Amino acid sequence: MPRPTRHPETIVLHAGWRADPATGAVAPPIYQTTSYQFESAEHAADLFALKAFGNIYTRIGNPTTAVLEERVAALEGGAAALALASGQAASAFALQNLARVGDNVVSSTDLYGGTWNLFANTLKDQGIEVRFADPADPESFARATDDRTRAYYAETLPNPKLTVFPIAEVAAIGRPLGIPLIMDNTAAPILCRPLEHGAAAVVYSSTKYLGGHGTSIGGLLVDGGSFDWEAHPVRQPLLNTPDPSYHGAVWSEAVKPLGPIAYAIRARVVLLRDLGASMSPFNAFQFLQGLETLPLRMARHCENTQAVTEFLKGRKEITKIIHPSVQAGENRARADRYLRGGHGGLVGFELAGGAEAGRRFINALELFYHVANIGDARSLAIHPASTTHSQLSEEEQFATGVTPGYVRLSVGLEHIDDILADLESALAAAG
Ligand code: PLP
């Protein structure tokens, strides 16, 4: 970057890249290569021993992807980032990087349905227990903690509950115990920088707002660089004891010459090396394109969503609106504290007619796409109870905020008059 800045509008255009040293190309090229010619036998040995930084093999790093990683790390105010094949891979790596068989993690109940499944079933099968805590009561994280707790996990603006998480409160419980708070900030880029509130790492599904175009699946894991892993050797053994998979490296020590990025480096050279969930260079290029307009898009998403929220108020078909702006008390205070510049692009509502009305509403939409995604430039809608959350039990659906008549909108960037016209006719059809 020409000169350091904290402004996201500049970071998304400049961080991590100036011009291609070989050709002068202004846009970061797509380095569509699997491998990189080593300069010599010694150079190759240094790269493998982590004595020198450089390209080895695209499964563990790629120059196009590196620009995206540096840009997103800068945007979050973090020390390093790791691009991954999907948001799911980023959530899984975030925890697998700290927890192994017999360990546990305490997570907020307010989660995307796919993350709930990963935590409640797949990680459990791998021997990592995820304990669920109520975000309305930050102390519930402390109560669920024991000697084997390795991390806390939550979503900033949880999809679909849209109740902003008490980031600083829970981060402050974990820090003295050596437990990092990992925040999934997928629904609130630009609006919130969780690291500034005490989170240790940030997870993204770049599939959503970071890309904005709906063309590519991807994820990122950002290392905040401010967590003192070394001070907690018993609590965090994976970063503080010799790693047999990397000639006995102790990550918190070995990585010191490279900066405070032990967490990111281990995720890359152990998990990404072994599990292989890498982002393709082409997708990294797509995300770089999307990222350039992220600040502009987030502002418009917020503006259009606020207008939709106002429109939904007082509609007879609707019993409840779910949006930070209509919340009261502590929830509203947290929305105001943690979200800057708007309340995001998501709004939910409950239809008086329940599940049947939900299906009628969805079927009547013409402009909104009916898809299992959020954060696209286009407007999107879904009925979670019959789709994204249908594999969850009724109790689990309730815990994540999904009721039979719940409909979630991801409000896009179309003209607001066209958005409202589509909602008007679909509500009429829902009855
Ligand atoms: N986190 C949140 C908040 C999400 O909404 C999603 C997907 O919907 C994910 C993570 C998973 O991301 P991906 O679909 O890129 O694997």
Short mmCIF file of C-alpha atoms and ligand atoms in Angstrom, two decimals:
data_model
loop_
_atom_site.label_atom_id
_atom_site.label_comp_id
_atom_site.label_asym_id
_atom_site.label_seq_id
_atom_site.Cartn_x
_atom_site.Cartn_y
_atom_site.Cartn_z
CA MET A 1 0.00 0.00 0.00
CA PRO A 2 1.39 3.45 -0.88
CA ARG A 3 0.91 4.70 2.69
CA PRO A 4 -0.69 3.14 5.77
CA THR A 5 -4.38 3.85 6.24
CA ARG A 6 -7.26 2.65 8.39
CA HIS A 7 -9.89 3.60 5.82
CA PRO A 8 -11.63 0.56 4.33
CA GLU A 9 -12.40 2.40 1.07
CA THR A 10 -8.64 2.67 0.41
CA ILE A 11 -7.66 -0.72 1.85
CA VAL A 12 -9.98 -2.69 -0.45
CA LEU A 13 -8.33 -1.10 -3.49
CA HIS A 14 -4.69 -1.03 -2.46
CA ALA A 15 -3.65 -3.35 0.39
CA GLY A 16 -1.34 -6.19 -0.58
CA TRP A 17 -0.62 -5.12 -4.14
CA ARG A 18 0.76 -2.23 -6.14
CA ALA A 19 1.69 -3.42 -9.62
CA ASP A 20 3.06 -6.65 -11.05
CA PRO A 21 6.85 -6.39 -10.81
CA ALA A 22 7.24 -8.41 -14.00
CA THR A 23 4.69 -6.68 -16.28
CA GLY A 24 3.42 -3.58 -14.48
CA ALA A 25 -0.11 -4.99 -14.51
CA VAL A 26 -2.30 -2.95 -12.17
CA ALA A 27 -4.88 -5.66 -11.48
CA PRO A 28 -3.45 -8.64 -9.57
CA PRO A 29 -3.02 -11.39 -12.18
CA ILE A 30 -4.50 -14.85 -11.73
CA TYR A 31 -1.45 -17.00 -11.03
CA GLN A 32 -3.04 -20.21 -12.24
CA THR A 33 -0.16 -22.50 -11.36
CA THR A 34 0.21 -25.45 -9.03
CA SER A 35 3.94 -25.12 -8.37
CA TYR A 36 6.86 -22.71 -8.27
CA GLN A 37 10.41 -23.20 -9.51
CA PHE A 38 12.85 -23.13 -6.58
CA GLU A 39 15.96 -21.00 -7.05
CA SER A 40 18.30 -23.71 -5.75
CA ALA A 41 18.37 -26.77 -3.54
CA GLU A 42 19.22 -24.53 -0.58
CA HIS A 43 16.34 -22.16 -1.34
CA ALA A 44 13.93 -25.09 -1.49
CA ALA A 45 15.21 -26.42 1.84
CA ASP A 46 14.81 -22.98 3.48
CA LEU A 47 11.24 -22.67 2.24
CA PHE A 48 10.27 -26.06 3.60
CA ALA A 49 11.99 -25.30 6.93
CA LEU A 50 10.10 -21.96 7.15
CA LYS A 51 13.45 -20.13 7.23
CA ALA A 52 12.35 -18.17 4.18
CA PHE A 53 8.89 -17.05 3.09
CA GLY A 54 7.91 -17.95 -0.46
CA ASN A 55 5.80 -19.99 -2.81
CA ILE A 56 6.02 -23.77 -2.68
CA TYR A 57 2.76 -25.28 -3.93
CA THR A 58 -0.68 -23.69 -4.47
CA ARG A 59 -2.39 -25.98 -1.95
CA ILE A 60 -0.62 -24.02 0.79
CA GLY A 61 -0.19 -20.61 -0.86
CA ASN A 62 -0.53 -18.70 -4.12
CA PRO A 63 0.40 -15.11 -5.11
CA THR A 64 -3.13 -14.15 -6.24
CA THR A 65 -4.62 -15.62 -3.08
CA ALA A 66 -1.92 -13.86 -1.03
CA VAL A 67 -3.17 -10.46 -2.22
CA LEU A 68 -6.67 -11.33 -1.03
CA GLU A 69 -5.30 -12.59 2.28
CA GLU A 70 -3.29 -9.43 2.88
CA ARG A 71 -6.21 -7.22 1.87
CA VAL A 72 -8.72 -8.91 4.19
CA ALA A 73 -6.20 -8.98 7.06
CA ALA A 74 -5.69 -5.21 6.58
CA LEU A 75 -9.44 -4.61 6.40
CA GLU A 76 -9.92 -6.36 9.76
CA GLY A 77 -6.86 -4.81 11.39
CA GLY A 78 -5.37 -8.31 11.73
CA ALA A 79 -1.82 -9.63 11.36
CA ALA A 80 -2.38 -12.31 8.70
CA ALA A 81 -5.14 -14.21 6.94
CA LEU A 82 -5.61 -17.60 5.35
CA ALA A 83 -7.91 -18.08 2.37
CA LEU A 84 -9.87 -21.31 2.26
CA ALA A 85 -12.19 -23.18 -0.07
CA SER A 86 -15.35 -22.11 1.78
CA GLY A 87 -16.69 -20.42 4.88
CA GLN A 88 -17.35 -23.88 6.31
CA ALA A 89 -13.68 -24.76 5.93
CA ALA A 90 -12.76 -21.50 7.67
CA SER A 91 -15.03 -22.27 10.65
CA ALA A 92 -13.72 -25.83 10.90
CA PHE A 93 -10.05 -24.76 10.64
CA ALA A 94 -10.58 -21.98 13.19
CA LEU A 95 -11.40 -24.59 15.83
CA GLN A 96 -9.33 -27.55 14.63
CA ASN A 97 -6.30 -25.27 14.87
CA LEU A 98 -6.73 -25.18 18.66
CA ALA A 99 -8.76 -28.21 19.69
CA ARG A 100 -8.19 -31.93 19.33
CA VAL A 101 -9.77 -35.14 20.67
CA GLY A 102 -11.03 -34.62 24.22
CA ASP A 103 -11.00 -30.82 24.01
CA ASN A 104 -14.03 -28.57 23.87
CA VAL A 105 -15.17 -25.23 22.51
CA VAL A 106 -17.95 -22.99 23.81
CA SER A 107 -20.09 -21.54 21.02
CA SER A 108 -23.02 -19.17 20.89
CA THR A 109 -26.31 -20.88 20.05
CA ASP A 110 -26.99 -18.19 17.44
CA LEU A 111 -25.41 -19.75 14.38
CA TYR A 112 -25.89 -20.36 10.70
CA GLY A 113 -27.49 -23.83 10.35
CA GLY A 114 -24.47 -25.30 8.53
CA THR A 115 -22.15 -24.22 11.32
CA TRP A 116 -24.55 -25.69 13.88
CA ASN A 117 -24.35 -29.05 12.12
CA LEU A 118 -20.56 -28.89 11.87
CA PHE A 119 -20.31 -28.17 15.58
CA ALA A 120 -23.05 -30.41 16.95
CA ASN A 121 -22.29 -33.46 14.82
CA THR A 122 -19.15 -33.51 12.68
CA LEU A 123 -16.71 -31.99 15.16
CA LYS A 124 -18.29 -34.18 17.86
CA ASP A 125 -17.53 -37.25 15.72
CA GLN A 126 -13.95 -36.01 15.52
CA GLY A 127 -13.76 -35.91 19.33
CA ILE A 128 -14.18 -32.14 19.76
CA GLU A 129 -17.16 -31.26 21.92
CA VAL A 130 -18.92 -27.97 21.18
CA ARG A 131 -20.91 -26.66 24.14
CA PHE A 132 -23.61 -24.15 23.35
CA ALA A 133 -24.01 -21.00 25.43
CA ASP A 134 -26.70 -18.31 25.44
CA PRO A 135 -25.31 -15.06 23.97
CA ALA A 136 -27.89 -13.04 25.92
CA ASP A 137 -26.01 -14.10 29.05
CA PRO A 138 -22.25 -13.64 28.44
CA GLU A 139 -21.48 -15.33 31.78
CA SER A 140 -22.90 -18.56 30.36
CA PHE A 141 -19.61 -18.84 28.42
CA ALA A 142 -17.70 -18.80 31.71
CA ARG A 143 -20.01 -21.41 33.23
CA ALA A 144 -19.51 -23.78 30.28
CA THR A 145 -15.70 -23.46 30.46
CA ASP A 146 -13.40 -26.08 31.93
CA ASP A 147 -9.70 -27.01 31.69
CA ARG A 148 -10.15 -28.47 28.21
CA THR A 149 -11.90 -25.42 26.70
CA ARG A 150 -9.74 -24.13 23.85
CA ALA A 151 -11.88 -21.42 22.20
CA TYR A 152 -15.09 -19.40 22.24
CA TYR A 153 -17.02 -18.97 18.97
CA ALA A 154 -19.86 -16.71 17.79
CA GLU A 155 -21.32 -14.77 14.85
CA THR A 156 -21.32 -10.95 14.97
CA LEU A 157 -24.74 -10.54 13.35
CA PRO A 158 -26.08 -14.08 13.61
CA ASN A 159 -27.97 -15.37 10.69
CA PRO A 160 -30.99 -15.77 11.12
CA LYS A 161 -31.52 -14.31 14.65
CA LEU A 162 -29.89 -10.93 13.87
CA THR A 163 -29.16 -10.23 17.55
CA VAL A 164 -25.69 -8.69 17.74
CA PHE A 165 -23.25 -10.71 19.82
CA PRO A 166 -21.64 -9.23 23.01
CA ILE A 167 -18.12 -9.38 21.56
CA ALA A 168 -16.16 -7.39 24.15
CA GLU A 169 -17.99 -8.98 27.09
CA VAL A 170 -17.21 -12.58 26.04
CA ALA A 171 -13.69 -11.76 24.79
CA ALA A 172 -12.93 -10.29 28.22
CA ILE A 173 -14.04 -13.50 29.93
CA GLY A 174 -11.77 -15.60 27.73
CA ARG A 175 -8.55 -13.54 27.55
CA PRO A 176 -7.31 -14.00 31.13
CA LEU A 177 -8.06 -17.73 30.86
CA GLY A 178 -6.11 -18.04 27.59
CA ILE A 179 -9.28 -18.69 25.59
CA PRO A 180 -9.55 -16.75 22.31
CA LEU A 181 -12.88 -15.54 20.96
CA ILE A 182 -13.31 -16.38 17.28
CA MET A 183 -15.94 -14.28 15.49
CA ASP A 184 -17.71 -15.17 12.25
CA ASN A 185 -18.16 -11.70 10.74
CA THR A 186 -19.72 -12.89 7.47
CA ALA A 187 -22.87 -10.75 7.78
CA ALA A 188 -21.16 -7.58 9.02
CA PRO A 189 -17.99 -6.75 7.08
CA ILE A 190 -17.11 -3.02 7.18
CA LEU A 191 -19.84 -2.49 9.80
CA CYS A 192 -17.90 -4.30 12.52
CA ARG A 193 -14.22 -5.05 13.15
CA PRO A 194 -14.42 -7.74 15.85
CA LEU A 195 -10.67 -7.61 16.56
CA GLU A 196 -11.09 -4.04 17.84
CA HIS A 197 -13.51 -5.34 20.45
CA GLY A 198 -11.19 -8.05 21.75
CA ALA A 199 -11.79 -11.01 19.41
CA ALA A 200 -8.62 -12.99 18.63
CA ALA A 201 -9.55 -14.22 15.17
CA VAL A 202 -12.20 -13.60 12.51
CA VAL A 203 -13.88 -16.06 10.17
CA TYR A 204 -15.53 -15.15 6.87
CA SER A 205 -17.59 -16.88 4.29
CA SER A 206 -16.39 -14.72 1.38
CA THR A 207 -19.15 -16.39 -0.63
CA LYS A 208 -21.40 -13.66 0.79
CA TYR A 209 -20.76 -9.90 1.05
CA LEU A 210 -16.98 -9.94 0.51
CA GLY A 211 -17.56 -11.26 -3.01
CA GLY A 212 -21.04 -9.85 -3.48
CA HIS A 213 -21.36 -11.30 -6.97
CA GLY A 214 -22.57 -14.76 -6.02
CA THR A 215 -20.11 -16.46 -8.38
CA SER A 216 -17.64 -18.13 -6.00
CA ILE A 217 -17.51 -20.12 -2.78
CA GLY A 218 -14.71 -19.19 -0.41
CA GLY A 219 -13.69 -18.42 3.14
CA LEU A 220 -11.05 -16.61 5.16
CA LEU A 221 -9.54 -17.01 8.60
CA VAL A 222 -7.95 -13.82 9.98
CA ASP A 223 -5.38 -13.99 12.78
CA GLY A 224 -5.69 -10.86 14.93
CA GLY A 225 -2.08 -11.20 16.06
CA SER A 226 -2.91 -9.88 19.53
CA PHE A 227 -3.51 -13.09 21.45
CA ASP A 228 -0.71 -14.17 23.79
CA TRP A 229 -0.61 -17.92 23.08
CA GLU A 230 2.74 -18.32 24.76
CA ALA A 231 1.38 -17.06 28.09
CA HIS A 232 -1.00 -20.04 28.20
CA PRO A 233 1.05 -23.17 27.47
CA VAL A 234 -1.29 -25.56 29.28
CA ARG A 235 -4.47 -24.08 27.87
CA GLN A 236 -3.17 -24.00 24.27
CA PRO A 237 -1.02 -27.10 23.74
CA LEU A 238 -1.31 -27.17 19.93
CA LEU A 239 0.59 -23.88 19.68
CA ASN A 240 2.95 -24.48 22.61
CA THR A 241 4.18 -28.09 22.42
CA PRO A 242 6.41 -29.72 19.78
CA ASP A 243 4.44 -30.60 16.66
CA PRO A 244 5.46 -34.05 15.42
CA SER A 245 3.96 -33.26 12.00
CA TYR A 246 6.48 -30.44 11.51
CA HIS A 247 9.82 -31.74 12.83
CA GLY A 248 8.92 -30.83 16.42
CA ALA A 249 8.22 -27.12 15.81
CA VAL A 250 6.69 -25.25 18.74
CA TRP A 251 4.56 -22.79 16.81
CA SER A 252 4.45 -19.94 19.32
CA GLU A 253 8.28 -19.88 19.29
CA ALA A 254 9.11 -20.96 15.75
CA VAL A 255 6.96 -18.29 14.12
CA LYS A 256 8.23 -15.37 16.20
CA PRO A 257 10.67 -14.09 13.56
CA LEU A 258 7.74 -13.82 11.10
CA GLY A 259 5.50 -11.81 13.47
CA PRO A 260 2.61 -12.57 15.84
CA ILE A 261 1.04 -15.02 13.41
CA ALA A 262 1.54 -18.45 15.01
CA TYR A 263 -2.18 -19.22 14.73
CA ALA A 264 -2.36 -18.36 11.01
CA ILE A 265 0.88 -20.16 10.18
CA ARG A 266 -0.14 -23.37 11.91
CA ALA A 267 -3.51 -23.30 10.13
CA ARG A 268 -1.69 -22.97 6.80
CA VAL A 269 1.28 -25.29 7.13
CA VAL A 270 -0.45 -28.03 9.11
CA LEU A 271 -4.22 -27.97 8.48
CA LEU A 272 -4.22 -26.62 4.93
CA ARG A 273 -1.23 -28.80 4.01
CA ASP A 274 -2.95 -31.92 5.37
CA LEU A 275 -6.65 -31.31 4.77
CA GLY A 276 -6.24 -29.40 1.49
CA ALA A 277 -9.26 -27.05 1.58
CA SER A 278 -7.49 -24.34 -0.43
CA MET A 279 -9.11 -21.50 -2.36
CA SER A 280 -8.49 -21.59 -6.11
CA PRO A 281 -6.55 -18.62 -7.53
CA PHE A 282 -9.46 -17.90 -9.86
CA ASN A 283 -11.85 -17.59 -6.92
CA ALA A 284 -9.34 -15.39 -5.08
CA PHE A 285 -9.34 -13.09 -8.13
CA GLN A 286 -13.15 -13.01 -8.09
CA PHE A 287 -13.14 -12.07 -4.41
CA LEU A 288 -10.60 -9.32 -5.06
CA GLN A 289 -12.96 -7.89 -7.68
CA GLY A 290 -15.87 -7.99 -5.27
CA LEU A 291 -13.92 -6.57 -2.37
CA GLU A 292 -13.15 -3.38 -4.31
CA THR A 293 -16.77 -2.23 -3.97
CA LEU A 294 -17.53 -3.71 -0.54
CA PRO A 295 -17.75 -0.39 1.39
CA LEU A 296 -20.12 1.07 -1.22
CA ARG A 297 -22.22 -2.05 -1.36
CA MET A 298 -22.54 -2.42 2.41
CA ALA A 299 -23.82 1.15 2.70
CA ARG A 300 -26.52 0.50 0.08
CA HIS A 301 -27.43 -2.92 1.52
CA CYS A 302 -27.99 -1.21 4.89
CA GLU A 303 -30.01 1.63 3.37
CA ASN A 304 -32.29 -0.67 1.33
CA THR A 305 -32.75 -3.06 4.26
CA GLN A 306 -33.75 -0.23 6.57
CA ALA A 307 -36.33 0.88 3.99
CA VAL A 308 -37.67 -2.69 3.75
CA THR A 309 -37.90 -2.86 7.56
CA GLU A 310 -39.95 0.34 7.64
CA PHE A 311 -42.20 -1.04 4.89
CA LEU A 312 -42.81 -4.28 6.83
CA LYS A 313 -43.86 -2.45 9.99
CA GLY A 314 -47.60 -2.58 10.60
CA ARG A 315 -48.32 -5.13 7.84
CA LYS A 316 -51.21 -7.31 8.93
CA GLU A 317 -49.62 -10.47 7.46
CA ILE A 318 -46.61 -10.10 9.75
CA THR A 319 -46.47 -10.83 13.49
CA LYS A 320 -42.82 -10.00 14.11
CA ILE A 321 -39.95 -8.24 12.37
CA ILE A 322 -36.39 -9.37 13.05
CA HIS A 323 -33.88 -6.57 12.44
CA PRO A 324 -31.45 -4.82 14.81
CA SER A 325 -33.27 -1.50 14.38
CA VAL A 326 -36.50 -2.83 15.92
CA GLN A 327 -34.78 -4.44 18.89
CA ALA A 328 -34.91 -2.90 22.36
CA GLY A 329 -32.86 -2.83 25.54
CA GLU A 330 -29.52 -4.62 25.63
CA ASN A 331 -29.88 -6.04 22.12
CA ARG A 332 -30.36 -2.57 20.65
CA ALA A 333 -27.48 -1.22 22.73
CA ARG A 334 -25.20 -3.96 21.33
CA ALA A 335 -26.32 -3.24 17.77
CA ASP A 336 -25.42 0.41 18.28
CA ARG A 337 -22.12 -0.42 19.95
CA TYR A 338 -20.83 -3.05 17.52
CA LEU A 339 -22.32 -2.05 14.15
CA ARG A 340 -21.18 1.23 12.62
CA GLY A 341 -22.80 2.76 9.56
CA GLY A 342 -25.92 0.59 9.42
CA HIS A 343 -27.54 -2.60 10.59
CA GLY A 344 -26.61 -4.89 7.72
CA GLY A 345 -28.43 -6.32 4.73
CA LEU A 346 -30.56 -8.98 6.39
CA VAL A 347 -34.08 -8.71 7.74
CA GLY A 348 -36.41 -11.47 8.88
CA PHE A 349 -40.10 -11.62 9.66
CA GLU A 350 -42.66 -14.07 10.91
CA LEU A 351 -45.80 -14.57 8.89
CA ALA A 352 -49.05 -14.91 10.80
CA GLY A 353 -49.98 -17.80 8.52
CA GLY A 354 -47.00 -19.95 9.65
CA ALA A 355 -45.15 -22.41 7.43
CA GLU A 356 -47.85 -22.50 4.73
CA ALA A 357 -47.80 -18.71 4.39
CA GLY A 358 -44.00 -18.85 4.27
CA ARG A 359 -44.11 -21.20 1.30
CA ARG A 360 -46.79 -19.09 -0.46
CA PHE A 361 -44.70 -15.95 0.06
CA ILE A 362 -41.58 -17.55 -1.37
CA ASN A 363 -43.43 -18.95 -4.38
CA ALA A 364 -44.95 -15.54 -5.19
CA LEU A 365 -41.64 -13.64 -5.35
CA GLU A 366 -40.57 -12.51 -8.81
CA LEU A 367 -37.56 -10.23 -8.26
CA PHE A 368 -36.10 -11.87 -5.15
CA TYR A 369 -34.25 -15.10 -5.89
CA HIS A 370 -35.19 -18.09 -3.74
CA VAL A 371 -31.75 -19.33 -2.77
CA ALA A 372 -29.71 -20.62 0.17
CA ASN A 373 -27.35 -17.67 0.18
CA ILE A 374 -26.98 -14.18 1.56
CA GLY A 375 -24.92 -11.14 0.65
CA ASP A 376 -25.43 -11.22 -3.12
CA ALA A 377 -25.90 -7.93 -4.99
CA ARG A 378 -29.33 -9.34 -5.94
CA SER A 379 -32.16 -9.63 -3.43
CA LEU A 380 -32.57 -13.13 -2.00
CA ALA A 381 -35.16 -14.84 0.18
CA ILE A 382 -35.53 -18.14 1.97
CA HIS A 383 -37.83 -20.00 4.33
CA PRO A 384 -35.25 -21.53 6.72
CA ALA A 385 -37.57 -24.02 8.44
CA SER A 386 -38.03 -25.95 5.19
CA THR A 387 -34.48 -25.49 3.85
CA THR A 388 -31.26 -24.37 5.60
CA HIS A 389 -32.51 -25.41 9.05
CA SER A 390 -34.67 -28.39 8.06
CA GLN A 391 -32.09 -30.94 9.31
CA LEU A 392 -32.17 -29.43 12.78
CA SER A 393 -34.55 -30.71 15.44
CA GLU A 394 -37.43 -28.44 16.48
CA GLU A 395 -35.51 -27.53 19.65
CA GLU A 396 -32.38 -26.71 17.67
CA GLN A 397 -34.43 -24.61 15.23
CA PHE A 398 -35.87 -22.72 18.16
CA ALA A 399 -32.40 -22.17 19.64
CA THR A 400 -31.18 -20.69 16.35
CA GLY A 401 -34.26 -18.45 16.10
CA VAL A 402 -36.10 -20.24 13.32
CA THR A 403 -39.88 -20.56 13.65
CA PRO A 404 -42.25 -22.18 11.09
CA GLY A 405 -43.40 -18.84 9.66
CA TYR A 406 -39.96 -17.22 9.58
CA VAL A 407 -38.78 -15.76 6.27
CA ARG A 408 -35.32 -14.28 5.81
CA LEU A 409 -34.52 -11.62 3.26
CA SER A 410 -31.07 -10.65 2.06
CA VAL A 411 -31.87 -7.27 0.58
CA GLY A 412 -29.91 -6.47 -2.57
CA LEU A 413 -28.84 -3.40 -4.48
CA GLU A 414 -31.79 -3.07 -6.88
CA HIS A 415 -33.84 0.15 -6.82
CA ILE A 416 -35.82 0.24 -3.59
CA ASP A 417 -39.13 0.78 -5.43
CA ASP A 418 -38.69 -2.53 -7.29
CA ILE A 419 -37.74 -4.36 -4.09
CA LEU A 420 -40.81 -3.06 -2.25
CA ALA A 421 -43.13 -3.82 -5.17
CA ASP A 422 -42.03 -7.46 -5.16
CA LEU A 423 -42.54 -7.73 -1.40
CA GLU A 424 -45.95 -6.09 -1.66
CA SER A 425 -47.27 -8.66 -4.12
CA ALA A 426 -45.68 -11.65 -2.33
CA LEU A 427 -47.18 -10.55 1.01
CA ALA A 428 -50.57 -10.26 -0.64
CA ALA A 429 -50.18 -13.83 -1.93
CA ALA A 430 -49.05 -15.10 1.49
CA GLY A 431 -52.31 -13.81 3.02
N1 PLP B 1 -21.02 -18.44 8.19
C1 PLP B 1 -22.18 -17.83 7.91
C2 PLP B 1 -22.68 -16.75 8.82
C3 PLP B 1 -22.92 -18.20 6.79
O1 PLP B 1 -24.08 -17.58 6.51
C4 PLP B 1 -22.42 -19.23 5.95
C5 PLP B 1 -23.17 -19.69 4.75
O2 PLP B 1 -24.33 -19.43 4.60
C6 PLP B 1 -21.21 -19.84 6.29
C7 PLP B 1 -20.53 -19.41 7.40
C8 PLP B 1 -20.63 -20.94 5.46
O3 PLP B 1 -20.02 -20.42 4.32
P1 PLP B 1 -19.85 -21.21 2.94
O4 PLP B 1 -21.22 -21.42 2.37
O5 PLP B 1 -18.98 -20.30 2.14
O6 PLP B 1 -19.17 -22.51 3.25
#
